[in-house]
C-alpha cells in the first residue's frame, strides 16, 4: 500500500533527509542523508560498544563469583580438589575467551544474531589451553583500541578496520584448517588489502606500509594464540628437536666455528650477551614485526661485536658463523615455532627485500646449519665429532690461541669462585642443621621439664573431687564447671558465682 | 617497503633483491662496499656492516630500490644457498681472476641457480681483482664464452681501483627492470603483480572492490 502510493506520487519532502538538513535522504539509512546517518550511526555504535563492554564486565564478574563459590565447594570435598581446581581453571580460561569474543563480535549492530551465536560457537570448539589467555585478552583489547586510534585520521580507516575485523573473525572459525592454508589466506588478505590501499592512496607507499604494519599488529595480536604453533603442525616436535640438538652441541667453541669475535674485550662480550638476550626475547613478542625487530637488534649487536674485534665492517662471511654461535649459546625457546610463525604470517614485502628479512634469512640459515652440522663443517673428523656428541670427550681448552686460553682461565676463575661460594654455602647449611638439632633437643628437654613440674604439682596438691562438689554452693552450675573450680581450695572463701539474670527491655 | 611495481602507474618504484655469491676472499664485500660507500679498505666506513646494503637509483625516470644481500662464502655454508637466493631478482657471482678454483665455484653456482630459479633470475658473472692482472689464472675468453653459454653477462671489476662496478650494477638493474616488465606484460595489463609478489598468479580480486567514498554507509 505504502509502496504503491510512493510509486504514484512522491513528495519532494519525503525524499529529503529527515533531519531537515536539506540534503536527500535514503530509505536504507532510515530516511537520513549520508552525513546525518553517519552521525546517528556512529553514536549508536558507540553506545552499543559501551553496552557490550558493560555486559562483558558483568559476565566476567559473574564468572568470577561463580568461580569463587565453586572453589569453596571444591574445598569441602578434599578428595577431588586437585582435579576440580584444574577443571575450574579450564572453564575460567574458556569464559575469559568467550568474553573477548563477545566484546569483538557484538559491536556490529547489523548482525545481531552473532551476539548470541558467538559465545556458543567458540565454546563448542576446543579452546587451546593457555594460561596466558587472560593476558592475551588484554593484549588484543589494547591492540584493537590502538588500531582504531591509528585509523581514525586515515582516509576510509573505518572500512579498513571493518575488513580486518571481519577477516579476523572468520579466521577463528578456520582454526581446524592446516597451518599452510591459514597462512595462505592471511597472505592473500594482506596482498588484497595492500593493493587496494595502493590504488586508494595513489602511490604513497609509506602510508600504505604504515597501515599494513598496523593491520598486521592488530590481526596477529588477536590471532596469536590460535595460529602460533598450532596443533595441526609438528612445530612443537621440531622445537624440541632443535632444542635438544643445540644442547648436544654445547661443546662447540668459537674456534671451531671460526667466529671472528674476541670475547676478552669487555665491549665485545657485552654485545654478545645483549645479542643472546635479544634472540631469547623474540619468543615473548606476539606480532611478527616485533619478533623480527628482536632478530634485527640481535644482529646489530653481533655486528658491533665483530666490528670491535676486527676493526672493520662485518661481512656475511663473519656474520653467519657468529650468529650460529649466538644461537648455540642462547638456545632460544620455541625457535622453530617462531620461525614458522614469522614465515607464515609476516607481511611478505618485509621478508622479501627489507633489512629485517635479511637477518631473518640468516637466522633460518643458522638453524639449518645447526640441524645439519657434522664433523666436516667444524673442520674435524667424523669420529672426533661422534666422540664429542656422545659426551665421551670434551675439547681441550687451554692450548691453541691466546684468546681461547685466556677465556679458559676466565672460565676457570669463575669455576673457582662458584666452588668457593658452594663451600661457604655448605658450611652455613651445616651450622643451620646443628642449630636445628640443638633446638630439637631443647624442645624435648622442655617438654620433659614441663611434665615433671606438672607431676610434682599434682603430687603436692592431690585432688579431692568428692569433697569439693559437695561443698560448692550453687547446684545450678554444671558438674564439670564445679570440678574445675574445686582445684582451688581458696575457692571456698569466695562468694558464690554471679547468676545470669533477665532484665526486661 | 613497496613491492616492485606496486606503486602508481607514473612514478612506480621497483624493488629488487640481489644476492652476492662466491667463494670467501674473492672480494664480494669490497665490491659492494665500494659501490654503496665508495670506500675500499677504509677505516672510516660508516656502516656497521657490509652484509646487507641498499641503494636507491633513478634509471630513465624510474625509481629503483636495490637491496644487496651478501652471503657467507665458506664452503661449509654452501648448502644454505637456496635459503639466501629464494625470491631474488638478480645474482652477482664473483670470482677472483687470480684464482681458478673460485671460477669453478661460480660455475657450480650457475648450474644450481638455473636449476632452481630458471631464467627468471638475471645472472652476472664478475671477475674481480683485475688490478692483479699479471697473476691472472682465468682467461678472459674462457670466462666470457662460458658466461654467454649460460645466458649470463660477464664483467671485469676492481674494487681496489673502482673499475667496472658502477657499470655492473647499472646494467644489472636495467636487465632486472626489463625482466620485470616482460613478466608484467605476460600477465596482461600489468595488474600490479611483480616478480617479488608472493604468489605468482592471483590477480583477480574475489572480494568486491570497496566503494571509494563513504563506504561504510552502503553496508551499514
XYZ file of C-alpha atoms in Angstrom:
725
model
C 0.000 0.000 0.000
C 2.706 2.382 1.034
C 4.968 1.461 -1.826
C 2.110 1.781 -4.249
C 1.411 5.257 -3.101
C 5.029 6.124 -3.344
C 5.180 4.712 -6.783
C 2.461 7.039 -7.938
C 3.187 10.150 -6.088
C 6.447 11.099 -4.436
C 6.511 14.227 -2.475
C 9.719 16.180 -2.570
C 9.742 16.480 1.208
C 9.635 12.719 1.610
C 12.891 12.376 -0.280
C 14.718 14.855 1.881
C 16.688 13.929 4.913
C 14.511 13.522 7.967
C 16.777 15.724 9.944
C 15.956 18.567 7.643
C 19.462 19.395 6.681
C 18.371 19.977 3.101
C 20.072 17.011 1.512
C 18.299 13.982 0.118
C 17.770 11.031 2.345
C 17.769 7.329 1.685
C 15.414 4.659 2.997
C 18.339 2.352 3.583
C 19.638 4.919 6.055
C 16.289 5.301 7.799
C 15.439 8.280 5.636
C 18.527 10.229 6.547
C 21.164 11.668 4.284
C 24.582 10.129 4.306
C 26.064 12.686 6.687
C 23.294 12.577 9.259
C 23.145 8.812 9.021
C 26.795 8.528 9.721
C 26.424 10.739 12.756
C 23.483 8.803 14.123
C 25.012 5.502 13.260
C 28.270 6.430 14.904
C 26.578 7.427 18.106
C 24.557 4.260 18.148
C 27.576 2.139 17.555
C 29.480 3.886 20.262
C 26.640 3.244 22.659
C 26.484 -0.352 21.561
C 30.186 -0.774 22.170
C 29.867 0.679 25.626
C 26.969 -1.598 26.401
C 28.947 -4.538 25.232
C 31.808 -3.586 27.450
C 29.461 -3.345 30.387
C 27.962 -6.697 29.505
C 31.358 -8.248 29.169
C 32.405 -6.884 32.524
C 29.249 -8.138 34.150
C 29.814 -11.575 32.673
C 33.329 -11.516 33.941
C 32.167 -10.636 37.445
C 29.534 -13.320 37.437
C 32.038 -15.816 36.243
C 34.420 -14.862 38.986
C 31.730 -15.132 41.621
C 30.708 -18.471 40.300
C 34.295 -19.483 40.328
C 34.700 -18.395 43.937
C 31.644 -20.288 45.118
C 32.627 -23.375 43.196
C 36.052 -23.089 44.650
C 34.601 -23.154 48.161
C 32.554 -26.171 47.313
C 35.595 -27.843 45.927
C 37.412 -27.266 49.170
C 34.685 -29.017 51.127
C 35.333 -32.107 49.030
C 39.015 -32.540 49.574
C 39.324 -35.875 47.815
C 38.815 -34.463 44.316
C 40.126 -30.994 44.879
C 43.108 -31.021 42.546
C 41.133 -32.215 39.580
C 38.329 -29.807 40.329
C 40.708 -26.951 40.500
C 42.090 -27.875 37.168
C 38.631 -28.041 35.661
C 37.817 -24.709 37.207
C 40.828 -23.166 35.607
C 39.838 -24.575 32.297
C 36.371 -23.156 32.463
C 37.784 -19.889 33.566
C 40.105 -19.765 30.643
C 37.226 -20.610 28.395
C 34.967 -17.988 29.845
C 37.501 -15.239 29.519
C 37.860 -16.212 25.909
C 34.158 -16.015 25.477
C 34.201 -12.547 26.872
C 36.729 -11.413 24.342
C 34.732 -12.879 21.592
C 31.599 -11.151 22.804
C 33.412 -7.892 23.001
C 34.570 -8.094 19.468
C 31.643 -9.770 17.883
C 28.895 -7.597 19.154
C 29.765 -4.042 18.175
C 28.437 -4.681 14.677
C 24.776 -3.861 15.014
C 23.975 -5.064 11.545
C 24.363 -8.690 12.630
C 22.622 -9.011 15.946
C 22.258 -12.827 15.804
C 26.009 -13.144 16.078
C 25.825 -11.772 19.559
C 24.234 -14.973 20.719
C 25.945 -17.268 18.306
C 29.425 -16.071 19.079
C 29.987 -17.446 22.545
C 28.421 -20.808 21.821
C 30.463 -21.386 18.754
C 33.704 -20.712 20.477
C 32.738 -22.833 23.389
C 31.933 -25.806 21.234
C 35.296 -25.685 19.526
C 38.154 -26.882 21.681
C 39.791 -23.911 23.276
C 43.562 -24.112 23.398
C 44.608 -24.436 26.984
C 46.698 -21.405 27.621
C 47.307 -19.888 30.981
C 48.249 -16.654 29.262
C 44.775 -16.389 27.810
C 43.710 -13.614 30.115
C 46.843 -11.697 29.294
C 46.251 -12.153 25.609
C 42.714 -10.884 26.068
C 44.098 -7.686 27.492
C 46.651 -7.512 24.749
C 44.164 -7.903 21.984
C 41.865 -5.350 23.593
C 44.682 -2.899 23.651
C 45.701 -3.778 20.119
C 42.153 -3.145 18.901
C 41.992 0.205 20.635
C 45.360 1.256 19.278
C 44.377 0.140 15.841
C 41.176 2.170 15.957
C 43.065 5.187 17.213
C 45.566 4.831 14.443
C 42.915 4.506 11.775
C 40.829 7.465 12.907
C 42.692 10.107 10.889
C 43.268 7.758 7.961
C 41.022 8.087 4.976
C 38.449 5.274 4.939
C 40.033 3.911 8.082
C 36.664 2.613 9.189
C 36.445 0.486 6.105
C 39.885 -0.949 6.766
C 39.042 -1.759 10.358
C 35.825 -3.457 9.353
C 37.550 -5.635 6.827
C 40.287 -6.604 9.225
C 37.835 -7.419 11.958
C 35.631 -9.433 9.663
C 38.635 -11.347 8.412
C 39.971 -11.969 11.888
C 36.571 -13.235 12.972
C 36.414 -15.566 10.033
C 39.857 -16.884 10.940
C 38.609 -18.008 14.326
C 36.305 -20.459 12.586
C 39.081 -21.743 10.383
C 41.101 -22.960 13.317
C 40.948 -26.548 12.200
C 42.499 -25.719 8.876
C 46.113 -26.598 8.231
C 48.732 -24.011 9.061
C 49.657 -23.562 5.417
C 46.098 -22.794 4.430
C 45.780 -20.322 7.273
C 48.971 -18.679 6.171
C 47.741 -18.640 2.587
C 44.528 -16.890 3.452
C 46.258 -14.339 5.698
C 48.794 -13.598 2.999
C 46.033 -13.256 0.413
C 44.312 -10.826 2.691
C 47.488 -8.777 3.138
C 48.032 -8.684 -0.582
C 44.482 -7.744 -1.489
C 44.369 -5.057 1.142
C 47.716 -3.556 0.240
C 46.785 -3.483 -3.435
C 43.560 -1.738 -2.641
C 45.373 0.739 -0.428
C 47.924 1.373 -3.146
C 45.227 2.432 -5.554
C 43.444 4.362 -2.833
C 46.403 6.391 -1.621
C 47.733 6.913 -5.132
C 51.153 5.525 -4.587
C 52.005 6.946 -1.209
C 53.734 3.723 -0.356
C 54.953 4.953 3.009
C 51.424 5.399 4.259
C 50.378 2.048 2.845
C 53.294 0.465 4.626
C 52.335 2.090 7.897
C 48.737 0.987 7.588
C 49.808 -2.537 6.718
C 52.062 -2.629 9.766
C 49.153 -1.704 11.986
C 46.899 -4.207 10.246
C 49.426 -6.933 10.905
C 49.811 -5.873 14.506
C 46.084 -5.873 15.157
C 45.325 -9.119 13.399
C 48.224 -11.117 14.719
C 47.734 -9.986 18.304
C 44.174 -11.226 18.036
C 45.084 -14.489 16.363
C 48.335 -15.248 18.151
C 47.104 -17.982 20.473
C 45.267 -19.707 17.641
C 47.949 -19.672 14.997
C 51.214 -19.804 16.914
C 52.486 -23.357 16.978
C 49.082 -24.813 16.051
C 48.247 -28.392 16.887
C 47.823 -29.256 13.227
C 51.551 -28.957 12.649
C 54.588 -30.671 14.101
C 56.155 -27.342 15.049
C 56.360 -28.343 18.670
C 58.177 -31.538 17.841
C 60.658 -29.566 15.774
C 61.099 -27.113 18.631
C 62.062 -29.910 20.962
C 64.324 -31.488 18.367
C 66.325 -28.314 17.741
C 66.451 -27.595 21.450
C 67.937 -30.997 22.139
C 70.272 -30.666 19.196
C 71.638 -27.353 20.479
C 72.022 -28.841 23.944
C 74.010 -31.731 22.488
C 76.277 -29.265 20.734
C 77.242 -27.442 23.910
C 80.904 -28.292 23.346
C 81.230 -26.278 20.129
C 83.734 -23.455 20.609
C 84.316 -20.121 18.953
C 87.466 -21.501 17.356
C 85.656 -24.455 15.750
C 83.147 -22.154 14.079
C 85.859 -19.667 13.096
C 83.931 -16.870 14.753
C 85.883 -13.619 14.424
C 84.880 -12.386 17.859
C 87.219 -11.782 20.760
C 85.221 -12.126 23.943
C 88.147 -10.903 26.014
C 87.268 -7.339 25.087
C 84.592 -6.189 27.539
C 82.589 -4.345 24.889
C 82.506 -7.466 22.744
C 81.370 -9.799 25.488
C 78.808 -7.188 26.412
C 77.479 -7.173 22.849
C 77.415 -10.958 22.822
C 75.337 -11.015 25.987
C 72.949 -8.435 24.548
C 72.632 -10.395 21.326
C 71.769 -13.513 23.296
C 69.189 -11.615 25.339
C 67.551 -10.223 22.211
C 67.272 -13.540 20.438
C 65.717 -15.082 23.534
C 63.317 -12.181 23.862
C 61.913 -12.932 20.428
C 59.668 -15.641 21.868
C 57.890 -13.168 24.138
C 56.608 -10.990 21.292
C 53.324 -11.671 19.559
C 53.461 -9.637 16.372
C 55.723 -10.971 13.609
C 57.148 -7.495 13.096
C 58.179 -7.285 16.760
C 59.786 -10.687 16.572
C 61.725 -9.566 13.532
C 62.785 -6.444 15.394
C 64.327 -8.688 18.080
C 66.299 -10.575 15.451
C 67.465 -7.305 13.934
C 68.575 -5.966 17.312
C 70.424 -9.208 17.959
C 72.135 -8.902 14.568
C 73.164 -5.313 15.241
C 74.832 -6.388 18.473
C 76.630 -9.128 16.600
C 77.875 -6.621 14.033
C 79.104 -4.431 16.805
C 80.970 -7.319 18.390
C 82.607 -8.159 15.061
C 83.459 -4.569 14.303
C 85.115 -4.052 17.667
C 87.036 -7.327 17.358
C 88.132 -6.990 13.748
C 88.219 -3.200 13.403
C 86.359 -3.381 10.099
C 82.786 -3.623 8.852
C 81.392 -7.111 9.185
C 80.738 -9.116 6.063
C 78.407 -12.063 5.714
C 81.440 -14.344 5.994
C 81.848 -13.116 9.580
C 78.231 -12.593 10.429
C 76.750 -16.017 9.781
C 79.233 -18.000 11.926
C 78.763 -15.522 14.757
C 75.006 -15.778 14.518
C 75.304 -19.558 14.644
C 77.451 -19.226 17.736
C 74.910 -16.914 19.368
C 72.058 -19.291 18.601
C 74.045 -22.184 20.054
C 74.768 -20.216 23.196
C 71.262 -18.844 23.600
C 69.239 -21.918 22.653
C 66.196 -19.654 22.106
C 62.874 -21.087 23.237
C 60.469 -22.394 20.591
C 62.862 -21.473 17.837
C 61.201 -23.407 15.037
C 57.720 -22.296 16.012
C 58.814 -18.692 15.912
C 60.457 -19.062 12.542
C 57.425 -20.818 11.110
C 55.092 -18.232 12.577
C 57.041 -15.352 11.068
C 57.270 -17.070 7.699
C 53.567 -17.763 7.652
C 52.131 -14.534 8.942
C 54.576 -11.735 8.368
C 53.872 -9.129 5.764
C 55.677 -10.667 2.774
C 57.257 -7.495 1.419
C 59.221 -7.078 4.620
C 60.582 -10.601 4.498
C 61.391 -10.335 0.815
C 63.543 -7.255 0.493
C 63.881 -5.426 3.790
C 66.763 -5.454 6.206
C 64.718 -7.416 8.716
C 64.177 -10.017 6.045
C 67.910 -10.357 5.523
C 68.590 -11.030 9.191
C 65.664 -13.398 9.407
C 67.001 -15.315 6.408
C 70.353 -15.543 8.155
C 68.670 -16.933 11.244
C 66.960 -19.554 9.096
C 70.372 -20.377 7.635
C 71.877 -20.649 11.098
C 69.169 -23.072 12.182
C 69.522 -25.114 9.003
C 73.271 -25.245 9.575
C 72.886 -26.364 13.174
C 70.498 -29.102 12.121
C 72.887 -30.477 9.512
C 76.087 -29.796 11.401
C 78.692 -32.536 11.155
C 82.394 -33.001 11.787
C 83.359 -31.680 8.373
C 81.679 -28.340 8.908
C 83.679 -27.896 12.109
C 86.964 -28.973 10.492
C 87.249 -32.215 12.401
C 86.948 -35.902 11.643
C 83.591 -37.556 11.974
C 84.989 -39.874 14.679
C 86.019 -36.892 16.741
C 82.623 -35.348 16.185
C 80.887 -38.511 17.338
C 83.024 -38.638 20.457
C 82.091 -35.102 21.361
C 78.437 -35.680 20.594
C 78.287 -38.766 22.781
C 79.953 -36.790 25.560
C 82.877 -39.208 25.910
C 85.448 -36.482 25.436
C 85.339 -32.755 25.537
C 87.549 -30.476 23.503
C 90.840 -29.363 25.007
C 90.556 -25.851 26.210
C 93.833 -24.307 27.211
C 96.262 -24.762 24.290
C 95.831 -23.001 20.983
C 95.338 -19.275 20.705
C 95.798 -16.654 23.352
C 92.147 -15.744 23.181
C 90.744 -19.192 23.841
C 93.299 -19.972 26.578
C 92.611 -16.755 28.426
C 88.920 -17.310 28.036
C 89.647 -20.726 29.523
C 91.330 -19.154 32.552
C 88.436 -16.742 32.862
C 86.131 -19.723 32.948
C 88.414 -21.402 35.491
C 88.369 -18.445 37.849
C 84.622 -18.386 37.506
C 84.503 -22.062 38.405
C 86.707 -21.408 41.436
C 84.524 -18.568 42.559
C 81.468 -20.757 42.275
C 83.204 -23.510 44.205
C 84.111 -21.086 46.998
C 80.546 -19.940 47.137
C 79.354 -23.506 47.290
C 81.675 -24.463 50.145
C 80.577 -21.379 52.054
C 77.012 -22.343 51.471
C 77.696 -25.875 52.675
C 79.268 -24.647 55.901
C 76.365 -22.394 56.627
C 73.963 -25.206 55.974
C 75.793 -27.434 58.434
C 75.580 -24.717 61.046
C 71.876 -24.407 60.434
C 71.432 -28.148 60.816
C 73.420 -28.137 64.077
C 71.298 -25.359 65.462
C 68.180 -27.199 64.404
C 69.314 -30.305 66.267
C 70.021 -28.255 69.354
C 66.605 -26.716 69.137
C 65.070 -30.144 68.841
C 66.809 -31.458 71.962
C 65.925 -28.247 73.808
C 62.320 -28.784 72.913
C 62.396 -32.373 74.140
C 64.023 -31.292 77.406
C 61.469 -28.595 77.829
C 58.518 -30.958 77.413
C 60.125 -33.303 79.956
C 60.614 -30.437 82.350
C 57.052 -29.303 81.992
C 55.821 -32.824 82.553
C 57.891 -33.174 85.683
C 56.662 -29.897 87.060
C 53.079 -30.844 86.415
C 53.646 -34.179 88.107
C 55.199 -32.606 91.152
C 52.402 -30.049 91.321
C 49.826 -32.810 91.162
C 51.569 -34.762 93.910
C 51.781 -31.803 96.271
C 48.120 -30.910 95.736
C 46.146 -34.173 95.493
C 42.659 -33.957 94.087
C 39.677 -34.053 96.405
C 36.893 -34.188 93.903
C 34.213 -35.730 96.081
C 34.656 -33.138 98.757
C 34.596 -30.080 96.631
C 31.493 -30.996 94.646
C 29.594 -31.361 97.828
C 30.908 -28.073 99.101
C 30.068 -25.951 96.094
C 27.158 -23.835 96.939
C 25.210 -23.420 93.750
C 23.607 -26.544 92.434
C 22.698 -24.856 89.176
C 26.307 -24.807 87.972
C 27.243 -27.827 85.907
C 29.318 -30.604 87.359
C 32.323 -30.030 85.145
C 32.416 -26.338 85.969
C 32.462 -27.055 89.687
C 35.144 -29.680 89.151
C 37.418 -27.057 87.667
C 36.667 -24.654 90.447
C 37.344 -27.308 93.001
C 41.012 -27.408 92.156
C 41.435 -24.185 94.054
C 40.920 -24.649 97.700
C 40.698 -20.928 98.375
C 37.554 -21.020 96.295
C 35.579 -21.795 99.348
C 36.196 -18.380 100.780
C 34.923 -16.680 97.626
C 31.348 -15.564 97.237
C 29.191 -17.740 95.009
C 29.405 -17.009 91.278
C 27.007 -14.471 89.821
C 23.868 -15.835 88.353
C 22.587 -14.647 84.966
C 19.554 -12.504 85.377
C 16.917 -11.428 82.912
C 16.109 -7.784 82.576
C 13.026 -6.755 80.774
C 13.694 -4.295 77.944
C 58.553 -1.447 1.639
C 56.564 -1.385 -1.551
C 56.927 -4.460 -3.658
C 58.167 -3.971 -7.166
C 55.632 -2.467 -9.448
C 53.117 -1.883 -6.761
C 53.131 1.894 -6.978
C 51.049 4.114 -9.190
C 51.465 3.964 -12.942
C 53.618 7.047 -13.460
C 56.004 7.085 -10.512
C 56.389 3.398 -9.918
C 59.183 2.084 -7.759
C 60.950 -1.159 -8.401
C 62.386 -3.130 -5.525
C 64.974 -5.685 -6.405
C 66.781 -8.217 -4.330
C 70.274 -9.100 -5.478
C 72.384 -11.828 -3.910
C 76.146 -11.858 -3.909
C 77.544 -15.352 -4.296
C 81.078 -16.581 -4.498
C 83.855 -18.116 -2.520
C 85.261 -16.347 0.520
C 88.116 -13.892 -0.166
C 87.113 -13.119 -3.755
C 86.129 -9.609 -2.715
C 82.333 -9.723 -2.555
C 82.258 -7.421 0.416
C 84.797 -4.988 -1.030
C 82.774 -4.844 -4.228
C 79.565 -3.877 -2.529
C 81.234 -1.506 -0.096
C 82.892 0.272 -2.992
C 79.568 0.531 -4.757
C 77.441 1.725 -1.834
C 80.003 3.693 0.156
C 82.713 4.299 -2.425
C 85.295 3.073 0.034
C 87.947 0.399 -0.060
C 89.849 -0.964 2.924
C 88.880 2.167 4.722
C 88.860 2.563 8.458
C 86.109 5.171 8.192
C 83.378 3.004 6.783
C 80.191 4.409 8.232
C 78.077 1.305 8.140
C 78.304 -1.137 10.960
C 78.185 -3.982 8.490
C 78.651 -4.762 4.867
C 76.382 -7.739 4.521
C 73.098 -6.015 3.795
C 73.231 -2.772 1.869
C 70.645 -0.793 -0.007
C 70.989 1.672 -2.822
C 68.411 3.966 -4.381
C 68.743 4.536 -8.086
C 66.971 6.503 -10.743
C 67.121 4.810 -14.108
C 65.412 6.539 -17.026
C 62.968 8.206 -14.707
C 62.117 5.028 -12.840
C 62.954 4.692 -9.187
C 64.750 1.546 -8.179
C 65.437 0.298 -4.667
C 68.252 -2.164 -4.681
C 68.772 -4.492 -1.726
C 72.106 -6.270 -1.901
C 72.406 -9.449 0.147
C 75.871 -10.671 0.899
C 76.190 -14.385 1.598
C 78.693 -16.347 3.594
C 81.183 -17.724 1.097
C 82.772 -20.501 3.112
C 82.392 -23.939 1.617
C 80.618 -25.329 4.670
C 77.779 -22.847 4.149
C 77.282 -23.753 0.504
C 74.229 -25.867 1.246
C 72.450 -22.835 2.677
C 72.428 -21.087 -0.700
C 68.771 -21.775 -1.544
C 67.624 -20.009 1.617
C 69.521 -16.904 0.540
C 68.681 -16.692 -3.145
C 64.999 -17.508 -2.824
C 62.889 -14.744 -4.378
C 65.864 -12.801 -5.635
C 65.739 -10.908 -8.911
C 69.408 -10.946 -9.617
C 72.579 -12.729 -8.630
C 76.134 -11.478 -8.812
C 78.586 -14.346 -8.978
C 82.040 -13.178 -8.058
C 85.328 -14.917 -8.681
C 88.927 -13.893 -8.286
C 90.755 -13.667 -11.644
C 93.890 -14.971 -9.974
C 92.103 -17.998 -8.544
C 90.975 -20.703 -10.963
C 89.235 -22.550 -8.153
C 86.923 -19.645 -7.398
C 85.820 -19.666 -11.046
C 84.863 -23.324 -10.725
C 82.734 -22.385 -7.733
C 80.957 -19.813 -9.860
C 80.150 -22.498 -12.405
C 78.615 -24.611 -9.662
C 76.503 -21.699 -8.537
C 75.288 -21.009 -12.071
C 74.189 -24.595 -12.516
C 72.368 -24.584 -9.223
C 70.662 -21.229 -9.807
C 69.451 -22.137 -13.278
C 68.128 -25.407 -11.962
C 66.294 -23.833 -9.034
C 65.145 -20.498 -10.413
C 65.171 -20.950 -14.199
C 65.518 -17.867 -16.362
C 63.689 -15.510 -14.032
C 66.901 -14.510 -12.350
C 69.433 -12.188 -14.008
C 72.929 -13.561 -13.645
C 76.143 -11.545 -13.637
C 79.498 -13.264 -13.570
C 82.136 -10.948 -12.210
C 85.885 -11.384 -12.397
C 87.201 -9.260 -9.574
C 90.738 -8.082 -8.756
C 91.773 -7.130 -12.298
C 94.357 -4.877 -10.701
C 96.273 -8.126 -10.213
C 96.085 -8.894 -13.919
C 99.690 -10.101 -14.040
C 98.744 -13.037 -11.805
C 95.663 -13.855 -13.828
C 94.745 -17.539 -13.835
C 91.355 -17.434 -15.538
C 91.492 -16.466 -19.180
C 89.221 -13.698 -20.403
C 87.953 -15.731 -23.360
C 87.089 -18.768 -21.253
C 85.159 -16.697 -18.787
C 83.262 -14.684 -21.385
C 82.364 -17.654 -23.547
C 81.189 -19.547 -20.512
C 79.034 -16.623 -19.418
C 77.453 -16.396 -22.829
C 76.752 -20.128 -22.912
C 74.674 -19.914 -19.747
C 72.882 -16.678 -20.603
C 74.785 -14.561 -18.133
C 76.708 -11.350 -18.597
C 80.370 -11.128 -17.768
C 82.115 -8.160 -16.156
C 85.601 -7.344 -15.059
C 85.959 -5.264 -11.939
C 88.438 -3.995 -9.452
C 87.139 -2.902 -6.109
C 90.543 -1.501 -5.281
C 90.717 0.762 -8.336
C 86.962 1.272 -8.505
C 86.727 -0.099 -12.033
C 83.673 -1.533 -13.706
C 81.500 -1.558 -10.609
C 79.029 1.213 -11.494
C 78.555 -0.345 -14.912
C 77.953 -3.756 -13.409
C 75.152 -2.639 -11.113
C 73.578 -0.248 -13.611
C 73.491 -2.930 -16.261
C 72.055 -5.449 -13.869
C 69.294 -3.040 -12.804
C 68.306 -2.373 -16.403
C 68.116 -6.068 -17.109
C 66.056 -6.741 -13.998
C 63.674 -3.957 -14.986
C 63.266 -5.494 -18.414
C 62.564 -8.874 -16.896
C 60.012 -7.375 -14.528
C 58.311 -5.508 -17.350
C 58.246 -8.551 -19.596
C 56.742 -10.558 -16.805
C 54.103 -7.917 -16.286
C 53.195 -7.860 -19.930
C 52.959 -11.614 -19.942
C 50.447 -11.392 -17.156
C 48.377 -8.916 -19.150
C 47.520 -5.333 -18.259
C 50.191 -5.377 -15.579
C 47.775 -5.509 -12.696
C 50.336 -4.591 -10.108
C 51.877 -8.010 -9.965
C 55.594 -8.441 -9.851
C 58.361 -10.907 -9.619
C 58.608 -10.333 -5.926
C 54.970 -10.951 -5.100
C 54.492 -13.984 -3.016
C 52.052 -15.881 -5.155
C 52.561 -15.622 -8.854
C 49.080 -15.955 -10.269
C 46.420 -14.321 -8.218
C 45.424 -11.103 -9.950
C 41.655 -11.012 -9.734
C 40.031 -9.657 -6.631
C 37.435 -12.026 -5.296
C 36.099 -9.553 -2.835
C 34.032 -6.681 -4.179
C 36.014 -3.521 -4.569
C 35.373 -1.098 -1.758
C 33.320 1.899 -2.759
C 35.677 4.836 -2.936
C 33.983 7.242 -0.590
C 31.834 6.739 2.465
C 31.905 3.026 2.028
C 30.540 2.472 5.481
C 27.082 3.693 4.530
C 26.389 1.143 1.867
C 26.667 -1.732 4.266
C 25.645 -0.023 7.468
